[in-house]
Amino acid sequence: MAAAGAEKLHVLVACALLLLAVGCQASPLQIGFYHDRCPQAEAVVKGVMMEAISQNPGNGAAMIRMLFHDCFVEGCDASVLLDPTPFSPTPEKLSAPNNPSLRGFELIDAIKDALEAACPGIVSCADIVAFSARDASCILSGGKVDFEVPSGRRDGTFSNASEPVKFLVPPTSNLSDLVDSFVVKGLDVEDLVILSGAHTIGRSHCSAFVPDRLNVTSDIDGGLAAFLRDQCSADAAPGGNDPTVMQDVVTPNDLDKQYYNNVLSRTVLFTSDAALLTSEETARMVMDNANMPGWWEDRFEKAMVKMAGIEVKTGDQGQIRKNCRAINYY
């Protein structure tokens, strides 16, 4: 009995030491991280987001997309927000996957200003991005997507335009490339299918789909193709004649499962959207999301939390920026 007790104690001590070692590397994210130091933090973010979305629902779509573009490059550390400087002239926001299509930077500035007025130097820009995407999801879904997101992220100090092209695959991608890009970030095939559902909101530049969906033979619905050709020039190119169109013409301002109906009817913009029907596994997931009430919303909540935890900086890593566009030098 004594030997067994000693062995059990040894195992418990070993486990405690292991947990301590892991904890020294990084503190975990927590629900209510700012409860004591800035209890109004999440309410401040939500207030600004509600006003911004009431003025333009596209502001919500921008925040959800920003979380994705931030987290897939250097982890969820707000590196995508950094402006060019003489020391770092080409940050992420100037990279092709982000420029000129990624927007919402001024909205992040407004939220940061409000938080700095309430709780100076406390709330990270990385957490602002995560909270904003969470609140946008709730508001645009009419409360059907409603979840808590852990916080405690810290802001990164490195941002380079060479990085997004490595991890943000283009909308011309096939299913294999899409899956690979998610797996390398710790996400799986279902996460890919579920998070693709965010294409039910927002707009796209014509140049993102004209070359491989309209200028060549594709499986896009003929009616949609004709409509898009009226909106887009055949020579649409970034920085040139490149207007935007709604990604979902049925419910353009609602975060809902309509995207999956669009995939099934081949009324989606991107090759990457159509690619979800190119395997039995993903096609079945598309069907489930389209046909089962509440199925997609529940999984979208979980996938968003999972994505918002990619390669986070916590504890003593990174910093809490005073200005989301610039690192602190002192």
Coordinates of N, CA and C in Angstrom, one line a residue, residues 9-11 13 20 33-34 64 86 104 110 126 152 181 191 196 254 264 270 277 280 293-294 304 311:
L9 N 2.0 9.4 -5.7 CA 2.5 10.7 -5.4 C 3.6 11.2 -6.4
H10 N 4.4 10.2 -6.8 CA 5.5 10.5 -7.8 C 4.8 11.0 -9.1
V11 N 3.8 10.3 -9.5 CA 3.1 10.6 -10.8 C 2.5 12.0 -10.7
V13 N 3.3 14.5 -8.8 CA 4.4 15.5 -8.7 C 4.9 15.7 -10.2
L20 N 3.6 23.0 -14.8 CA 4.4 24.2 -14.5 C 5.3 24.6 -15.6
F33 N -10.9 37.4 -19.3 CA -9.6 37.8 -18.9 C -9.5 39.2 -18.3
Y34 N -10.3 40.1 -18.8 CA -10.2 41.5 -18.4 C -11.2 41.8 -17.2
I64 N -14.7 39.8 -39.3 CA -14.6 38.4 -39.4 C -13.4 38.0 -40.3
P86 N 9.9 53.3 -41.5 CA 11.2 53.2 -42.2 C 12.0 51.9 -41.8
G104 N -11.3 47.7 -42.5 CA -11.7 47.7 -41.1 C -10.7 48.3 -40.1
A110 N -10.9 53.0 -33.8 CA -12.0 53.6 -33.0 C -12.2 52.8 -31.7
A126 N -4.8 42.4 -30.4 CA -5.2 41.1 -30.8 C -6.5 40.6 -30.3
G152 N -6.7 37.3 -23.6 CA -5.4 37.3 -23.0 C -4.3 37.2 -24.0
S181 N -3.7 24.2 -46.1 CA -3.5 25.5 -45.5 C -4.1 25.5 -44.1
D191 N -13.4 22.3 -40.2 CA -13.2 23.7 -39.9 C -13.2 24.5 -41.2
S196 N -15.7 28.5 -44.2 CA -16.0 29.0 -45.5 C -17.4 29.6 -45.5
D254 N -26.8 38.9 -44.0 CA -27.1 38.0 -42.9 C -26.0 36.9 -42.8
L264 N -24.4 24.5 -53.4 CA -25.1 23.4 -54.0 C -25.7 23.8 -55.4
F270 N -16.2 31.9 -55.9 CA -14.8 31.5 -56.0 C -14.7 30.0 -56.4
L277 N -17.4 20.9 -53.3 CA -18.2 19.8 -53.8 C -17.3 18.7 -54.5
E280 N -16.4 13.6 -51.7 CA -17.6 13.1 -51.0 C -17.7 13.6 -49.6
P293 N -31.2 22.7 -39.6 CA -31.3 23.9 -38.8 C -30.4 23.9 -37.6
G294 N -29.6 25.0 -37.4 CA -28.7 25.2 -36.3 C -27.4 24.4 -36.3
M304 N -14.7 29.3 -34.8 CA -14.2 30.6 -34.6 C -13.3 30.7 -33.4
E311 N -1.7 29.9 -32.5 CA -0.3 30.4 -32.3 C -0.4 31.8 -31.5

